[in-house]
Structure formats: structure tokens, C-alpha cells
Tab-separated table of C-alpha atoms in Angstrom:
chain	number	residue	atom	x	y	z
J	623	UNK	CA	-127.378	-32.004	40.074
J	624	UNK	CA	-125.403	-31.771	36.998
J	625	UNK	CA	-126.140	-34.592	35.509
J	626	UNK	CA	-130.133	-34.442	36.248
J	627	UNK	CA	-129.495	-30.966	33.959
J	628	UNK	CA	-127.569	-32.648	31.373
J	629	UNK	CA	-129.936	-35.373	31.373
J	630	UNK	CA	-132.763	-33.152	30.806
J	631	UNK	CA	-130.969	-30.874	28.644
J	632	UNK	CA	-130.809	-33.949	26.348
J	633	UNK	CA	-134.372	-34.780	26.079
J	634	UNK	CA	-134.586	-31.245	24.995
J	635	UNK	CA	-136.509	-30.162	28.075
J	636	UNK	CA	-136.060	-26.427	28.745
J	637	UNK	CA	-136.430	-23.934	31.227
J	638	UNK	CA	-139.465	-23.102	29.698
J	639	UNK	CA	-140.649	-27.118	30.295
J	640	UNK	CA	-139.604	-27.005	33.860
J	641	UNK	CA	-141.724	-23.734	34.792
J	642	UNK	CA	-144.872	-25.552	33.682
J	643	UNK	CA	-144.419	-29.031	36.452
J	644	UNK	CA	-147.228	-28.721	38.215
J	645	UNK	CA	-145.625	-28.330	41.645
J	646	UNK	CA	-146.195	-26.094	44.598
J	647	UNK	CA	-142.710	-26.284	44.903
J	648	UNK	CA	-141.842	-24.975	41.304
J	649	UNK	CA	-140.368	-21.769	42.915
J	650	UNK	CA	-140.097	-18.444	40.761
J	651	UNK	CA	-135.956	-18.274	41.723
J	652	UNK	CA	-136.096	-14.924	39.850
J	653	UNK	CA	-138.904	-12.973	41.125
J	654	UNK	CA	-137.546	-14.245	44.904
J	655	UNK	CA	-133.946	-12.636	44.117
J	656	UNK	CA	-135.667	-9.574	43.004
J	657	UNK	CA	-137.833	-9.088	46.143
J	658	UNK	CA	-134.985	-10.272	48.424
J	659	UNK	CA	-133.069	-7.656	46.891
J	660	UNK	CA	-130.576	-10.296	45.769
J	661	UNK	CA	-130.336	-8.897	42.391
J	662	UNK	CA	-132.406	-5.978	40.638
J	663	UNK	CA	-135.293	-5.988	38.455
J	664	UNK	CA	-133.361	-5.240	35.163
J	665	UNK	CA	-131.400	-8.410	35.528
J	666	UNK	CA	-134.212	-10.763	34.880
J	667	UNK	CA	-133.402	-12.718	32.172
J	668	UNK	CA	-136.920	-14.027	30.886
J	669	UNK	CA	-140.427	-13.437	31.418
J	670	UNK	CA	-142.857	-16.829	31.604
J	671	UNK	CA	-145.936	-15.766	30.097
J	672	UNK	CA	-147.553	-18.670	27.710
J	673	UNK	CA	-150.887	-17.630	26.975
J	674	UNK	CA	-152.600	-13.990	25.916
J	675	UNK	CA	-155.244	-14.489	28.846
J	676	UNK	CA	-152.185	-14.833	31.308
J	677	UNK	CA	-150.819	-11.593	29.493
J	678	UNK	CA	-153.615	-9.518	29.668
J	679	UNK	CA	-154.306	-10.543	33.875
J	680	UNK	CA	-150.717	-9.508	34.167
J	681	UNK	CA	-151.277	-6.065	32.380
J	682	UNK	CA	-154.319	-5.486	34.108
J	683	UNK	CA	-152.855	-5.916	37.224
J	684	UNK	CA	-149.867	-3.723	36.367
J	685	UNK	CA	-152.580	-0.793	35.742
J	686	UNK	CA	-153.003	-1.299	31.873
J	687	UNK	CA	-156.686	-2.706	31.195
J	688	UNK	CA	-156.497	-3.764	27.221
J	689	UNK	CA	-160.278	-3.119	27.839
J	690	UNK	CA	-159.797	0.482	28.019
J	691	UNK	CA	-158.364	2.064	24.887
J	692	UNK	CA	-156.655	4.939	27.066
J	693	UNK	CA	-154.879	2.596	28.730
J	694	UNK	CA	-153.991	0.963	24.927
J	695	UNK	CA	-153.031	4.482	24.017
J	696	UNK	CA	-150.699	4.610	26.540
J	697	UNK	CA	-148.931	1.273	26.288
J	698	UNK	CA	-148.820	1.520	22.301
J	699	UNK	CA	-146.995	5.573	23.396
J	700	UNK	CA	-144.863	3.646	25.826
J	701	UNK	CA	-143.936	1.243	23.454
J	702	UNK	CA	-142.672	3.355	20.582
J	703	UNK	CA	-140.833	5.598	22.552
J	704	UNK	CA	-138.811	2.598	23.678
J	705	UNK	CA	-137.902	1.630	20.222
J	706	UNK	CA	-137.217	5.267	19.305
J	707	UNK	CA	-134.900	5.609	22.803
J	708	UNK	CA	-133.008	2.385	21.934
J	709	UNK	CA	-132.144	3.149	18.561
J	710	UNK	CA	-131.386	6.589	19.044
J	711	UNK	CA	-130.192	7.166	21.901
J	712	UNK	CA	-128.395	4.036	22.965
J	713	UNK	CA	-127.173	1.948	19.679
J	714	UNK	CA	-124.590	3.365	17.304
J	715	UNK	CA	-125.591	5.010	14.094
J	716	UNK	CA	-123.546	0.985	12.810
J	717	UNK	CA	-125.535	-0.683	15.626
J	718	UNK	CA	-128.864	0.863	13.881
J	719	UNK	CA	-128.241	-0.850	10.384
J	720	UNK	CA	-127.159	-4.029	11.963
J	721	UNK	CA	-129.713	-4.542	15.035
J	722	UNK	CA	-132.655	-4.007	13.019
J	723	UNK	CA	-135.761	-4.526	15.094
J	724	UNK	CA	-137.963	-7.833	14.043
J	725	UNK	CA	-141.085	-8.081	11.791
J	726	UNK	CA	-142.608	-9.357	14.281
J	727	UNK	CA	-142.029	-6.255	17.132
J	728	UNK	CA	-143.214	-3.333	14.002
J	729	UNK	CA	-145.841	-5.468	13.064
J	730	UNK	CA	-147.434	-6.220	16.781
J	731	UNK	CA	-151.137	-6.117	17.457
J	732	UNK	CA	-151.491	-6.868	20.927
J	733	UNK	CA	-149.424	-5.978	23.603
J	734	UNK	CA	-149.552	-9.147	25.264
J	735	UNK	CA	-147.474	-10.673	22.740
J	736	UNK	CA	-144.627	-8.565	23.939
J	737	UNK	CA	-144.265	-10.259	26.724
J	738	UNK	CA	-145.037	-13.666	25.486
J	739	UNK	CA	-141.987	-13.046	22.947
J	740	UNK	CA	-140.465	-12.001	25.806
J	741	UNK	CA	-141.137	-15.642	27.502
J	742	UNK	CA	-139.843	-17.637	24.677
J	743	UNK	CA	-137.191	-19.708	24.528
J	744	UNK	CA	-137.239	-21.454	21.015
J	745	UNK	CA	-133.610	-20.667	20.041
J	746	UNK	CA	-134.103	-19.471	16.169
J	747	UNK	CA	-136.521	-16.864	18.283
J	748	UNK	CA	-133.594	-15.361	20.914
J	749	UNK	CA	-133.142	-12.374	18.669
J	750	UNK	CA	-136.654	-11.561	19.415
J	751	UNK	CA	-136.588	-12.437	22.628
J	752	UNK	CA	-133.548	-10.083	23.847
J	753	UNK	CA	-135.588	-7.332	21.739
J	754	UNK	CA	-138.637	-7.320	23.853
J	755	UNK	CA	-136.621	-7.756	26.870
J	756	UNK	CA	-134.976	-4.509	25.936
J	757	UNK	CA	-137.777	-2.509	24.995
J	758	UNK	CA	-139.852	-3.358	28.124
J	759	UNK	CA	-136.714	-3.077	30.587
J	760	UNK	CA	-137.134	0.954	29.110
J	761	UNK	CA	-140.921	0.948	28.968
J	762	UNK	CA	-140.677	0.636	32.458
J	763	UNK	CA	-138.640	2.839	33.020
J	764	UNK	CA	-140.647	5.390	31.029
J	765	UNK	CA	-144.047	4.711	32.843
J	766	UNK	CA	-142.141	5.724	35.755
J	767	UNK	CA	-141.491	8.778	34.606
J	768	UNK	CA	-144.606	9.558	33.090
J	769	UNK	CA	-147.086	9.060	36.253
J	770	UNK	CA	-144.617	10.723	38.623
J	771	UNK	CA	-146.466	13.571	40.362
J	772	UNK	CA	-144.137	15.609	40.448
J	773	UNK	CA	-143.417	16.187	36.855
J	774	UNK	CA	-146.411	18.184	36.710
J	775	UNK	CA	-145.857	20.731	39.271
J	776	UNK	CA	-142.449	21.296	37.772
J	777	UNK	CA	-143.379	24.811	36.164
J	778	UNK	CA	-144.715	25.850	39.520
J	779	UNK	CA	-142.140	24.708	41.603
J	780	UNK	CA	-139.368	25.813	39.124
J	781	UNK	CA	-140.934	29.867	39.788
J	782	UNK	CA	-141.209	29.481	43.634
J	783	UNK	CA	-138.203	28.347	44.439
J	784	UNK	CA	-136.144	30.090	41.598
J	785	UNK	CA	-137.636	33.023	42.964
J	786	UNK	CA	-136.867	32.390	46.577
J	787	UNK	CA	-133.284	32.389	45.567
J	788	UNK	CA	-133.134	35.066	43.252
J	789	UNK	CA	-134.389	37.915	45.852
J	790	UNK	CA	-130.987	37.491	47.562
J	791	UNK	CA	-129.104	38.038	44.248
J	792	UNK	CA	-128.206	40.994	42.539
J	793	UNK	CA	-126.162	42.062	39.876
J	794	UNK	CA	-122.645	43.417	40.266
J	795	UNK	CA	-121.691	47.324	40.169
J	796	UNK	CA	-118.634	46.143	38.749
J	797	UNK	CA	-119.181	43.569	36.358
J	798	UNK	CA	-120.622	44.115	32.987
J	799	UNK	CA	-122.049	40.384	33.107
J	800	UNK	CA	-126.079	40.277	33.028
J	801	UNK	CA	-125.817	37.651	35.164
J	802	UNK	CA	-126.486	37.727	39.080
J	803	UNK	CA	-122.945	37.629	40.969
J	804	UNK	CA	-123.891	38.997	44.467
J	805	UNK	CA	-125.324	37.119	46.978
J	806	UNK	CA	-126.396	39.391	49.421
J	807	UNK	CA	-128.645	38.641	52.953
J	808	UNK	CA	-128.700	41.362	55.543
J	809	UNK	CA	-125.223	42.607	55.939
J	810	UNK	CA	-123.709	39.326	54.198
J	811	UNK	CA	-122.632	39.629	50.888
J	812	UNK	CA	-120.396	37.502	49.287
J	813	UNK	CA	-119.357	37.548	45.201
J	814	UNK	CA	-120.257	34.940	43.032
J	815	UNK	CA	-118.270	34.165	39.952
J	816	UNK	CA	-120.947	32.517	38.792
J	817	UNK	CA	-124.562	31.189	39.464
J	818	UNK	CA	-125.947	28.297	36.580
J	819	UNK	CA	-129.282	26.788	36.737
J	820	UNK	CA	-131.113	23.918	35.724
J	821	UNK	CA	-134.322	24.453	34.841
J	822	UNK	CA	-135.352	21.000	34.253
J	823	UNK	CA	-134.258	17.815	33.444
J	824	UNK	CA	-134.703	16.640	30.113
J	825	UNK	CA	-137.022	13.001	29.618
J	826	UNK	CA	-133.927	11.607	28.145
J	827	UNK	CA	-131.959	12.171	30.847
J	828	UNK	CA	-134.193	11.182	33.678
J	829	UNK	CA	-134.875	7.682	31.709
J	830	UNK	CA	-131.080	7.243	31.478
J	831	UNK	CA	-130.932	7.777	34.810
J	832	UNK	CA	-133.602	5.720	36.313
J	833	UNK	CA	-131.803	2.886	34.090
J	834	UNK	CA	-128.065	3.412	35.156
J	835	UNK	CA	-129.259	2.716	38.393
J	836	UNK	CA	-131.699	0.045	38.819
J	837	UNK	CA	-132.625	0.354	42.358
J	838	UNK	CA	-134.292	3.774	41.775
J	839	UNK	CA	-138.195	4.935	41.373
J	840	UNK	CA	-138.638	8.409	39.499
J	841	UNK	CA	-139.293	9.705	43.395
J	842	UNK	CA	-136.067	9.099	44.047
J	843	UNK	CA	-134.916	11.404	41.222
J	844	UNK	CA	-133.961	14.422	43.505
J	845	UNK	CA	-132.090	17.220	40.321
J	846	UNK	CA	-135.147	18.198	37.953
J	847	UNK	CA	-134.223	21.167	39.272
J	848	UNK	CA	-130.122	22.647	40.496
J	849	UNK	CA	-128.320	25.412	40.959
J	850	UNK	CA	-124.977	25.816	41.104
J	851	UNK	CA	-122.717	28.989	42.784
J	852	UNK	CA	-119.156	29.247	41.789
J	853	UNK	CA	-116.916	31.208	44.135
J	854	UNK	CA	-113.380	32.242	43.850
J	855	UNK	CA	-111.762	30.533	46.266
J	856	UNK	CA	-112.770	27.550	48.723
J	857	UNK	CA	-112.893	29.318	51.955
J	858	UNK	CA	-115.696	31.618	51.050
J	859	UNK	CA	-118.163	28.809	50.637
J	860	UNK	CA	-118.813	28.226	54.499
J	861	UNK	CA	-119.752	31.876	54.326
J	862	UNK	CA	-121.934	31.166	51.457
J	863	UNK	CA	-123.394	28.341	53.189
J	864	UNK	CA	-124.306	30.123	56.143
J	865	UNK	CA	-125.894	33.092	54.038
J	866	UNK	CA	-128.230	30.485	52.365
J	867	UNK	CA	-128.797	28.886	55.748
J	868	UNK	CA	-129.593	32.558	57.382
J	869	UNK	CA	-132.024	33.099	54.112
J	870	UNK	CA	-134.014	29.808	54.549
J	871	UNK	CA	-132.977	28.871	50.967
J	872	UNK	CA	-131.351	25.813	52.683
J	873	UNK	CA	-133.326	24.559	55.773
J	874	UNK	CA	-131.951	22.236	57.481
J	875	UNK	CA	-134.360	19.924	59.020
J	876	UNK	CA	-135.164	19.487	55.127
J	877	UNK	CA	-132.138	18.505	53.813
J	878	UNK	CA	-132.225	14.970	52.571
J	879	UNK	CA	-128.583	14.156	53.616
J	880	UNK	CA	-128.800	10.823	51.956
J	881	UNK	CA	-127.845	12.866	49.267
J	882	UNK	CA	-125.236	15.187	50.799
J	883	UNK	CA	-121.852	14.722	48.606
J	884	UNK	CA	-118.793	16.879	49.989
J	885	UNK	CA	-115.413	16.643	48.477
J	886	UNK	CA	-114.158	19.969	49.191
J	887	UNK	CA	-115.125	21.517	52.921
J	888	UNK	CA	-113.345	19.827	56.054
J	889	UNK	CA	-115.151	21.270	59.014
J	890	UNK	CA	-114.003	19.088	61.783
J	891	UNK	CA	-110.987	21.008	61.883
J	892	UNK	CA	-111.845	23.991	61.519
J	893	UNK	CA	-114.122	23.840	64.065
J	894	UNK	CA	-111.523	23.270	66.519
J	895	UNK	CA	-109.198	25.590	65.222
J	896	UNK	CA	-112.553	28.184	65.832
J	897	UNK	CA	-112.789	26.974	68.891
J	898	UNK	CA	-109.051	27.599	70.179
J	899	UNK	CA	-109.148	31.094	68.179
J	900	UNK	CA	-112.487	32.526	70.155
J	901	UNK	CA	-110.500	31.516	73.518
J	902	UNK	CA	-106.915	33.381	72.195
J	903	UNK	CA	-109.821	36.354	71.030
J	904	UNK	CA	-112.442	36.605	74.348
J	905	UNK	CA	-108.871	36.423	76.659
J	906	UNK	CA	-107.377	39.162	74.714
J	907	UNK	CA	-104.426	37.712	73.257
J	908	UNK	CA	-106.002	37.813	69.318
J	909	UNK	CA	-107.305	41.954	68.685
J	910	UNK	CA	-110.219	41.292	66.891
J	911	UNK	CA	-108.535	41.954	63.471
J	912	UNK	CA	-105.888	39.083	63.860
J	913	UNK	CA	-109.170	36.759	65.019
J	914	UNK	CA	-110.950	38.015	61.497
J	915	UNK	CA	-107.462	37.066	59.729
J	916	UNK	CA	-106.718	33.683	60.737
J	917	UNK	CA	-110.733	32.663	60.656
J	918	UNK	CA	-110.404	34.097	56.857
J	919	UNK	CA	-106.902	31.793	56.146
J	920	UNK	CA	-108.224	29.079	57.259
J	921	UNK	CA	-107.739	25.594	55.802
J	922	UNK	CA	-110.981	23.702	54.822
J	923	UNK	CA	-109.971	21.047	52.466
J	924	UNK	CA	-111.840	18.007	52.684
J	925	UNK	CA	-110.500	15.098	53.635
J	926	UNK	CA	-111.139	11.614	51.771
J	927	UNK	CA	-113.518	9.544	53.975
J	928	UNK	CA	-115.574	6.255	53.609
J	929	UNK	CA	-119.018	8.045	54.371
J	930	UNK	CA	-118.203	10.578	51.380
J	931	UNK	CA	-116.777	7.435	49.313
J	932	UNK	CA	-120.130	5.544	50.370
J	933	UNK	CA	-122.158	8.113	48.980
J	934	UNK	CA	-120.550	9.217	46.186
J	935	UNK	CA	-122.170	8.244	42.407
J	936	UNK	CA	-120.297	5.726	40.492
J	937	UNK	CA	-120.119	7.736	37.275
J	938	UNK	CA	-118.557	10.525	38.897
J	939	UNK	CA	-114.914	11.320	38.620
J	940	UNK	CA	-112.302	10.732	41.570
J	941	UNK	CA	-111.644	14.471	40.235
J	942	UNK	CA	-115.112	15.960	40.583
J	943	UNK	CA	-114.705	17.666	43.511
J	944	UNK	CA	-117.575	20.240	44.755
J	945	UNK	CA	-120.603	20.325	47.986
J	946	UNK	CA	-123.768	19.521	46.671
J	947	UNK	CA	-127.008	18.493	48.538
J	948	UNK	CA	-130.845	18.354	48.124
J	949	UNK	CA	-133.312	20.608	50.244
J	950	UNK	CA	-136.730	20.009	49.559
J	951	UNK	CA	-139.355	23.070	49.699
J	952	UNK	CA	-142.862	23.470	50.208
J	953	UNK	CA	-144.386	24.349	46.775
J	954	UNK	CA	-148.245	24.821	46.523
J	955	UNK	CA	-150.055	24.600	43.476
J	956	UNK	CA	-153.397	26.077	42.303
J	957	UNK	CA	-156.087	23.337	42.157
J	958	UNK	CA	-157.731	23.284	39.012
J	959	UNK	CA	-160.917	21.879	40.249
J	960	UNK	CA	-161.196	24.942	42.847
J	961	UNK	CA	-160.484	27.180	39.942
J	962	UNK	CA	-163.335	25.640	37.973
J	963	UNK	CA	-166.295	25.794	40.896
J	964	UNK	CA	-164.883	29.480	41.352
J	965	UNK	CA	-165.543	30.905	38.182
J	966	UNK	CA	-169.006	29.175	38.457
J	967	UNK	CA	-169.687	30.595	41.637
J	968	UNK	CA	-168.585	34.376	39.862
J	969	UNK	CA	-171.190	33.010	36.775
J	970	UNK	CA	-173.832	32.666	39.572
J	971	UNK	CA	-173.365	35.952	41.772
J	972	UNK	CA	-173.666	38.032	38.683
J	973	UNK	CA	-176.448	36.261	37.681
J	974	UNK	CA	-178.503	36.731	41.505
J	975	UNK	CA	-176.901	40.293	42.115
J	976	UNK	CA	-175.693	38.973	45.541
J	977	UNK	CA	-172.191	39.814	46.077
J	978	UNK	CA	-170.919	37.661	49.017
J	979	UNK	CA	-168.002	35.360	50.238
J	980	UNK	CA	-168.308	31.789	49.700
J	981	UNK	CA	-165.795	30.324	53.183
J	982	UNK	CA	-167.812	26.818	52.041
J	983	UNK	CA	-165.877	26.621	48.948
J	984	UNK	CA	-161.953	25.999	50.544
J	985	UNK	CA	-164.029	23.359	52.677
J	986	UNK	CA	-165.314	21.639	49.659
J	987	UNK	CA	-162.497	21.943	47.001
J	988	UNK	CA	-158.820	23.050	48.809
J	989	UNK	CA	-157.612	25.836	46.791
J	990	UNK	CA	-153.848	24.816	46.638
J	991	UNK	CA	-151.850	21.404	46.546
J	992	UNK	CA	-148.996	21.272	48.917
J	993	UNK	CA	-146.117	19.053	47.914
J	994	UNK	CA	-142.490	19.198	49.045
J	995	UNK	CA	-140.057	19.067	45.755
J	996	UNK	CA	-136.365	18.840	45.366
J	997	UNK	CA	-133.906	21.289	44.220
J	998	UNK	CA	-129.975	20.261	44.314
J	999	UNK	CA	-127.762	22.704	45.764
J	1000	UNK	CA	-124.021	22.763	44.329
J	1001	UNK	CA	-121.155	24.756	45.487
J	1002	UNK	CA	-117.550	24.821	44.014
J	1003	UNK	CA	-114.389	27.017	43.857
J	1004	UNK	CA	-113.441	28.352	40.391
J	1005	UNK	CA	-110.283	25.340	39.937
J	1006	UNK	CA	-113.187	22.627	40.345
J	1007	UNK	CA	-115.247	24.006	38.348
J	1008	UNK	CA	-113.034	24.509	35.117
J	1009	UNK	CA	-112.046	20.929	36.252
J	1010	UNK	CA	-115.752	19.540	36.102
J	1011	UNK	CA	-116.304	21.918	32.517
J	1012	UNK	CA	-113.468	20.843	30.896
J	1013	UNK	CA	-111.461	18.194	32.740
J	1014	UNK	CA	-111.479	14.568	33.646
J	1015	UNK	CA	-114.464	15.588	36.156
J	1016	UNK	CA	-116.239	17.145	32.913
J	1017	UNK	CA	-120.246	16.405	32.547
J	1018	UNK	CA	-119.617	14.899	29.208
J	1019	UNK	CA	-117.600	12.161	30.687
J	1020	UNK	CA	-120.084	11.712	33.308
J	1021	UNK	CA	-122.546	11.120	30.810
J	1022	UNK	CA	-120.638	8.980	28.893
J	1023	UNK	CA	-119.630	6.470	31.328
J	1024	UNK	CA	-123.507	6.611	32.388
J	1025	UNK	CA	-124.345	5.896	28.616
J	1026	UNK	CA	-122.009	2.589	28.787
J	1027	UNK	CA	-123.944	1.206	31.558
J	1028	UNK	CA	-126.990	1.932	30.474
J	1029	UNK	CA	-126.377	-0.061	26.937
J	1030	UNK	CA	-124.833	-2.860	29.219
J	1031	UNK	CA	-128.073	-3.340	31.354
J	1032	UNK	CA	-130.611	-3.202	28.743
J	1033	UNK	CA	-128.807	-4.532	25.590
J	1034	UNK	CA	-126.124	-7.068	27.054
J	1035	UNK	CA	-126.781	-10.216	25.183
J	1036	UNK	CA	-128.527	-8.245	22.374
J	1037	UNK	CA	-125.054	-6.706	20.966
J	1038	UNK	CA	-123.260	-9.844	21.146
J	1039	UNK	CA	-125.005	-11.215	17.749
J	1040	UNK	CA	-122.969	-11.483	15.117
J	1041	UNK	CA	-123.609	-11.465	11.169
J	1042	UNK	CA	-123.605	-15.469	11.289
J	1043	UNK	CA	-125.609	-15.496	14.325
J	1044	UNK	CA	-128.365	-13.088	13.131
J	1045	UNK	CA	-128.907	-15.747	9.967
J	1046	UNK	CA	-130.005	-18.450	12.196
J	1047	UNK	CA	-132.882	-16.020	13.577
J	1048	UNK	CA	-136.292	-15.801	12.589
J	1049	UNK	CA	-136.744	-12.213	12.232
């Protein structure tokens, strides 16, 4: 087999060559490892696109029709916020000067030659070949991002369910912070150090995200929205659980526990040790004092265990330690088309005098969109939370170590050119 390659390497017959034998047999090897979920789409390492006609099908098929200058519009949109993310936000203000982007990319007229640079293989054109490689691995990502559904019923679903949780919080008697530190439900009440939200996730971030991990789709994108209670101490955040559990802020049968990361609460044990405890209490030997006592100095340290290990993100710190999980809830959203055949109906009654209800309308037109969205839940004691703010747990050096894969997936090859190597390009 080597030899045959050698052989053909010697004639100067490339990859490029080989795709074009006119074989049923002339398998696409990367396409099948993609599909088989042998490797992931951002490991491709060319496109084979030879002609603009081929191009354009491809586009078409993708959704883009070069026919339809919306569709244009959004490419060309696509395609400079690429370049913009790349040079910005993931080369070096020294990777900027150096990796200047070719004539040839600032200068394009059609996007179909994007991806036929993108096929190339003449060697004085890899420079320009890595580029477009680059810039559609985050194009993609972007058009993800940008017909997800759920980006725009963000604002709506950021009030209902802010608002769900905010009725059960109050502010403290005793605390001159504006923020809300009581959680309260019924008789429950337990004090919060502090409660943070996030009221969205910024584009940057998702795109970074939806990179670092090539197996995602924006729908599986579960924190546009988070927030996060601090408590004093450990042992008060089963009781805070089961507050938010008692409020319906955390339903259970809509908890995606895919997503479920626990470093901190241990409840096998506990639950025993609850168990032996209610015996000692209902046969008289614990007064119900001592029972309160021992349930409230009890141990719930997590454990380390290969489900939690499974799950847990590879960016984040062996020292991030907190519960966090996604609940999904039911968010309904005005329909603007309803709105629109309303006010004309209100045009036409003043118009006829005849004041009546029209029950034909919410058959026609539904009046609200239902859709379940996310919102991440996190819990932590006040020592992992200075930990994750300013320790080796910290968001920053999340973010960071996210960055550096990032810049290895898309760039790789790209930021191995040197000075000498850049001369031999045509850019």
C-alpha cells in the first residue's frame, strides 16, 4: 500500500486526483467517519468542491439559495463575522499582524469560491486553504446559533421564569444588601449569602462553546439562562433543594439529568443515617430535639464517583466543586400573527358598532407559543464559591482553557506557518 502511495505521490497525483476516478467505489472516507461518529465534523481536513455549479447545489441544499439575495445577505453576515471572531477573539493581538487574511478571502465575490479554496490542494495555495477552512468551521457554528428558536423567546422566557423564582425571595431584615438573601416557601426559609444571575449568554460565548465541543447543536446549549444560590455552609443546601422542589421552581420529571453535575452533596449516606435516626426518634430513644440535631450535623460531602467524573466538563477544574442541573419550564409566548388579526378585528367592531367575542379567532391563529426552555440551577457553599471566583476553579480559567481548544480545533495547521513558510504562499 505504501509503495502504490509513493508511487503515485511521484507522478504528482494528489488527493485531489484520486477523488475525481470515476469509481463507485471512490468512497468519501471523511464524510463516513463523520456520520459513523468516528471523528467530528470540525476535524475534516478538506472540502472537494471543483466547480461553482457543484458549490452553489451544495449551498442550496444547505438552505442558502445564491438565487435569493436574503439568503446572500445572510451568508456574506455569516461570513464577516467569522473573520471578525477569528481575529479578535481567537488570534493574538501578534497573531493579527502576522496571519493576515488573503487577497483573495477580502476580495471574494461569490461564496462558492469559499469552499472551492477550501477544496484546493495546490501547495503555494495551503495558506488559503487553512483560512477558509477556519472561517467556515465558525460560520457554522454561527448559523447555528442564529436560526435557533430559542434565541428569540429569550426576553420572554428570561421574565417568566426569573419571576417564578423571585416570588419566593425577599430581602433580609438584617442585611443592608439590596440584593434578595431569603428564600422563603411556606414555613421554609433558609438565608442566602448570595443569589447571581445570568441573564443571557453572550453570542461570543455560545459560539465558543458550540466550538469547544464539536458534538453539540445550539439545542443542546442548556445556560442562556442560570442562577446561582450561595449558602453558608453545605448542609443547608438539601434544605434549599427541597424548598425549590416544594415551590415547583425545580420539577423533577423536567430535569434533564444528563446534565446533573454534583461534587458536593452525598445523599446515599445520609439517607441511611435518616433512616436509622427516624427508628432511634418514632421508638423514643432520640426526643425530638436530639433527632433535629444530628439531622442538622449531618455529613453530606460528596464522594468522587465515575458517573459524576463521566459527566463532568473537561474545562472545569478538579477544584470546582458545586450542584448544578438544568430544569426546563414551560414558557409561552404571544403570537405576533394573533396580535395582528386582533387589532384588525378591534379596527372592524368599531367600524360595525357590534361589540362581540370572536372564540373563531384562537381556532384560526393560537394566541401563545408554548416551548419548554432551559435555565441552569447552581448551588454552592460560601468556600466553593470564593474557590470558583478567585481560585484554581475560577471562571476565568475555565474560559481560558476553553479558549485554547477552541484555537486548536479551528486554527491547528493555520498557526504553524512560519515567516519562511508564509513567502512560499500566494496570498
Amino acid at each position: 500500500m505504501k509503495e502504490i502511495q509513493n508511487q503515485l505521490a511521484n507522478k504528482g497525483l494528489t488527493e485531489n486526483y484520486l477523488s475525481s476516478i470515476n469509481s463507485p467505489w471512490n468512497i468519501p472516507w471523511q464524510e463516513f467517519e463523520v456520520i459513523l461518529g468516528i471523528k467530528n465534523s470540525y476535524s475534516q481536513r478538506n472540502l472537494n468542491f471543483q466547480t461553482i455549479a457543484q458549490a452553489e447545489v451544495f449551498l442550496k441544499n444547505c438552505g442558502f439559495d445564491l438565487a435569493n439575495q436574503l439568503h446572500i445577505k445572510q451568508f456574506e453576515q455569516f461570513f464577516g463575522e467569522s473573520i471578525f471572531f477569528i481575529r479578535h477573539v481567537l488570534f493574538t493581538e501578534q497573531e493579527r499582524e502576522k496571519f493576515v487574511v488573503p487577497s483573495q478571502i477580502i476580495h471574494i465575490t461569490n461564496p462558492c469560491e469559499l469552499l472551492i479554496n477550501a477544496s484546493s490542494f495546490d501547495p503555494r495555495k495551503r495558506y488559503l486553504r487553512l483560512w477558509c477552512c477556519s472561517i467556515l468551521k465558525v460560520m457554522y457554528a454561527i448559523s447555528n446559533l442564529q436560526f435557533s428558536g430559542r434565541l428569540h423567546i429569550i426576553d420572554d422566557a428570561r421574565e417568566q421564569i426569573f419571576k417564578r423564582i423571585k416570588n419566593i425571595l425577599q430581602p433580609s431584615h438584617h442585611s443592608s444588601h439590596s440584593e434578595p438573601i431569603i428564600c422563603q416557601f411556606k414555613n421554609a426559609v433558609i438565608h442566602l449569602n448570595k443569589v447571581e444571575w445570568k441573564e443571557a449568554k453572550t453570542r461570543t460565548s455560545i459560539v465558543l462553546k458550540l466550538l469547544h465541543k464539536p458534538d453539540s447543536i445550539v439545542d443542546d446549549v442548556f445556560d442562556y439562562l442560570g442562577v446561582r444560590f450561595v449558602v453558608q455552609n453545605s448542609n443547608e443546601i438539601p434544605l434549599l433543594l427541597k424548598l425549590l422542589i416544594e415551590a415547583d421552581i425545580i420539577i423533577p420529571h423536567q430535569v434533564v439529568s444528563i446534565r446533573t453535575r454534583n461534587s458536593l452533596l452525598n445523599i446515599r449516606h445520609p439517607k441511611k443515617i435518616f433512616s436509622f435516626l427516624k427508628d432511634l426518634n418514632s421508638c423514643g430513644t432520640l426526643t425530638d430535639l436530639e433527632f433535629e440535631n444530628m439531622c442538622k450535623n449531618m455529613s453530606w460531602s460528596a464522594q468522587t464517583n465515575d458517573d459524576n467524573n463521566k459527566r463532568s466538563n473537561t474545562f472545569s477544574s478538579q477544584h470546582y466543586r458545586s450542584l448544578q442541573f438544568t430544569v426546563r419550564h414551560l414558557v409561552r409566548t404571544p403570537n405576533p400573527a394573533y396580535l395582528v388579526l386582533e387589532s384588525m378585528t378591534n379596527q372592524l367592531r368599531r367600524y360595525t358598532g357590534i361589540l362581540r367575542q370572536e372564540p373563531w379567532m384562537e381556532s384560526v391563529i393560537p394566541q401563545y407559543f408554548a416551548h419548554y426552555f432551559p435555565i441552569e440551577i447552581q448551588m454552592m457553599d460560601q468556600e466553593s464559591y470564593e474557590m470558583a471566583k478567585f481560585g484554581p476553579a475560577s471562571h476565568e480559567q475555565y474560559k481560558a482553557n476553553q479558549l485554547k481548544a477552541v484555537r486548536e480545533r479551528v486554527l491547528s495547521n493555520l498557526l504553524t506557518f512560519s515567516s519562511e513558510k508564509l513567502t512560499t504562499q500566494d496570498i
